[in-house]
Amino acid sequence: MNEEIQLFLEEAKDLMDKAIVHFSAELAKIRAGKAMPNMLDGIMVDYYGAMTPIQQVASVNTPDARTLAIKPWEKNMISEIEKSIINSDLGLNPQNNGEMVMINVPPLTEERRKNLVKQVKVEAETAKVSVRNIRKDANESIRKLMKEGAAEDDVKRAEDEVQKLTDSHSVKIDKLVDAKEVEIMTV
């Protein structure tokens, strides 16, 4: 097969792999009942006028399965951290003891679990759209090569290969969704 076609295939595979990695990172942010430090990924704190990730202004630990302990590097950041958590859409209620911010993670209600599963499915659809867009771009690039003189058979084989990549990555997304759904629905 043509070298250029091979390059487009490798690029498409690489981009699809990155879409899966991003989707996995998004899934990790969706809590499944127990306290995990990565639940706070994406929360930004106003650090002297600059929005900064919470992990860069404090250490986040889990002393037990239902508690998050956030110990800021500077004591004056406690109220900013507390405010950022309250304003996030995580539905957590931080308490401040003067030294650190403690969050008791409540057990999930059935309704909240179902909403989280819906959220997982929305993220999955976003990931699948991303994979399909990569497929579309790769196919367009490969078709351009045909206009530049690449053999029609090579282009057809490459399009089939791109479709196989798309299908395999969609299956990976579905497996991640199934695993996360089981994790969320397990009480």
Coordinates of C-alpha atoms in Angstrom, one line a residue:
M1 CA 0.0 0.0 0.0
N2 CA 1.1 3.6 -0.7
E3 CA 3.3 5.2 1.9
E4 CA 1.1 8.3 2.2
I5 CA -2.0 6.2 2.7
Q6 CA -0.1 4.3 5.5
L7 CA 0.7 7.6 7.1
F8 CA -2.9 8.7 7.1
L9 CA -3.9 5.4 8.6
E10 CA -1.3 5.7 11.4
E11 CA -2.4 9.2 12.1
A12 CA -6.1 8.2 12.3
K13 CA -5.2 5.4 14.7
D14 CA -3.2 7.7 16.8
L15 CA -6.0 10.3 17.0
M16 CA -8.6 7.7 17.8
D17 CA -6.4 6.3 20.6
K18 CA -6.1 9.8 22.0
A19 CA -9.9 10.1 21.9
I20 CA -10.2 6.9 23.9
V21 CA -7.6 8.2 26.4
H22 CA -9.5 11.5 26.8
F23 CA -12.8 9.6 27.2
S24 CA -11.2 7.5 30.0
A25 CA -10.0 10.7 31.7
E26 CA -13.6 12.1 31.5
L27 CA -15.0 8.9 33.0
A28 CA -12.6 9.0 35.9
K29 CA -14.1 12.4 36.9
I30 CA -17.5 10.8 37.2
R31 CA -17.7 9.5 40.8
A32 CA -19.0 6.1 41.5
G33 CA -19.8 6.1 45.2
K34 CA -16.4 6.2 46.9
A35 CA -14.1 9.2 47.5
M36 CA -11.3 9.5 45.0
P37 CA -8.8 12.4 44.6
N38 CA -9.4 12.5 40.8
M39 CA -13.0 13.5 41.5
L40 CA -11.7 17.0 41.9
D41 CA -9.8 17.0 38.6
G42 CA -11.0 20.0 36.6
I43 CA -11.8 22.1 39.6
M44 CA -10.1 25.5 39.3
V45 CA -9.2 27.7 42.3
D46 CA -8.6 31.5 42.1
Y47 CA -4.9 31.6 43.1
Y48 CA -4.0 35.3 43.4
G49 CA -6.1 36.1 40.3
A50 CA -5.1 33.1 38.2
M51 CA -7.4 30.1 37.8
T52 CA -5.3 27.2 38.9
P53 CA -6.1 23.4 39.2
I54 CA -6.8 22.5 42.8
Q55 CA -4.0 19.9 42.7
Q56 CA -1.5 22.8 42.3
V57 CA -2.6 24.6 45.4
A58 CA -3.3 21.7 47.7
S59 CA -2.8 18.0 48.4
V60 CA -5.9 15.9 47.9
N61 CA -6.0 12.6 50.0
T62 CA -8.6 10.0 50.9
P63 CA -8.3 9.1 54.6
D64 CA -11.2 6.7 54.2
A65 CA -13.6 5.5 51.5
R66 CA -16.1 8.3 52.1
T67 CA -13.9 11.3 52.9
L68 CA -11.7 13.6 50.9
A69 CA -9.1 15.7 52.7
I70 CA -7.7 18.8 50.9
K71 CA -4.8 20.4 52.6
P72 CA -3.7 23.7 50.9
W73 CA -0.1 24.7 50.7
E74 CA -1.1 28.1 52.0
K75 CA -3.8 28.5 54.8
N76 CA -5.3 31.6 53.1
M77 CA -6.4 29.4 50.2
I78 CA -8.9 27.4 52.3
S79 CA -11.8 29.7 51.6
E80 CA -11.0 29.8 47.9
I81 CA -10.8 26.0 47.7
E82 CA -14.1 25.7 49.6
K83 CA -15.8 28.2 47.3
S84 CA -14.5 26.4 44.1
I85 CA -15.9 23.1 45.3
I86 CA -19.3 24.6 46.2
N87 CA -19.5 26.3 42.8
S88 CA -18.6 23.1 40.9
D89 CA -21.4 20.8 39.7
L90 CA -20.2 17.8 41.8
G91 CA -22.8 18.3 44.5
L92 CA -20.3 18.1 47.3
N93 CA -20.5 20.0 50.6
P94 CA -17.0 21.0 51.9
Q95 CA -16.3 21.7 55.6
N96 CA -13.4 23.7 56.7
N97 CA -11.7 23.1 60.1
G98 CA -9.2 25.9 59.8
E99 CA -6.4 23.6 58.7
M100 CA -7.9 21.8 55.7
V101 CA -11.1 21.3 53.8
M102 CA -12.9 18.0 54.5
I103 CA -15.6 16.6 52.2
N104 CA -17.8 13.7 53.2
V105 CA -18.9 12.0 50.0
P106 CA -22.5 10.9 50.5
P107 CA -23.6 7.5 49.2
L108 CA -25.3 7.8 45.8
T109 CA -29.1 7.7 45.6
E110 CA -30.7 5.6 43.0
E111 CA -31.7 8.7 41.1
R112 CA -28.2 10.2 41.2
R113 CA -26.8 6.8 40.0
K114 CA -29.1 6.9 37.0
N115 CA -28.2 10.5 36.2
L116 CA -24.5 9.6 36.4
V117 CA -25.1 6.7 33.9
K118 CA -26.8 9.2 31.6
Q119 CA -23.8 11.5 31.9
V120 CA -21.5 8.5 31.1
K121 CA -23.6 7.8 27.9
V122 CA -23.4 11.5 26.9
E123 CA -19.6 11.4 27.3
A124 CA -19.5 8.2 25.3
E125 CA -21.5 9.7 22.4
T126 CA -19.1 12.7 22.4
A127 CA -16.2 10.2 22.2
K128 CA -17.8 8.3 19.3
V129 CA -18.5 11.5 17.4
S130 CA -14.9 12.4 17.8
V131 CA -13.8 9.0 16.4
R132 CA -16.3 9.3 13.5
N133 CA -14.9 12.8 12.7
I134 CA -11.4 11.4 12.6
R135 CA -12.7 8.7 10.2
K136 CA -14.2 11.3 8.0
D137 CA -11.0 13.4 7.9
A138 CA -8.9 10.4 7.2
N139 CA -11.2 9.2 4.4
E140 CA -11.2 12.7 2.8
S141 CA -7.4 12.8 2.9
I142 CA -7.1 9.3 1.4
R143 CA -9.6 10.2 -1.4
K144 CA -7.5 13.3 -2.2
L145 CA -4.6 10.9 -2.9
M146 CA -6.7 9.1 -5.5
K147 CA -7.1 12.4 -7.3
E148 CA -3.3 12.8 -7.2
G149 CA -2.9 9.4 -8.8
A150 CA -3.1 6.7 -6.1
A151 CA -4.6 3.4 -7.2
E152 CA -8.3 3.1 -6.6
D153 CA -7.8 -0.4 -5.0
D154 CA -5.4 1.0 -2.5
V155 CA -7.8 3.8 -1.6
K156 CA -10.7 1.4 -1.2
R157 CA -8.5 -0.9 1.0
A158 CA -7.4 2.1 3.1
E159 CA -11.0 3.2 3.6
D160 CA -11.9 -0.3 4.7
E161 CA -9.0 -0.2 7.2
V162 CA -10.2 3.2 8.5
Q163 CA -13.6 1.7 9.0
K164 CA -12.1 -1.2 10.9
L165 CA -10.2 1.2 13.1
T166 CA -13.4 3.2 13.8
D167 CA -15.4 0.0 14.6
S168 CA -12.7 -1.3 17.0
H169 CA -12.5 2.1 18.8
S170 CA -16.3 2.2 19.1
V171 CA -16.2 -1.2 20.7
K172 CA -13.5 0.0 23.2
I173 CA -15.8 3.0 24.1
D174 CA -18.7 0.7 24.6
K175 CA -16.6 -1.6 26.9
L176 CA -15.5 1.4 29.0
V177 CA -19.2 2.5 29.3
D178 CA -20.3 -0.9 30.4
A179 CA -17.6 -1.1 33.0
K180 CA -18.3 2.4 34.4
E181 CA -22.1 1.7 34.4
V182 CA -21.5 -1.5 36.5
E183 CA -19.2 0.5 38.8
I184 CA -21.8 3.3 39.2
M185 CA -24.8 1.0 39.8
T186 CA -23.0 -1.2 42.3
V187 CA -24.2 -0.1 45.7

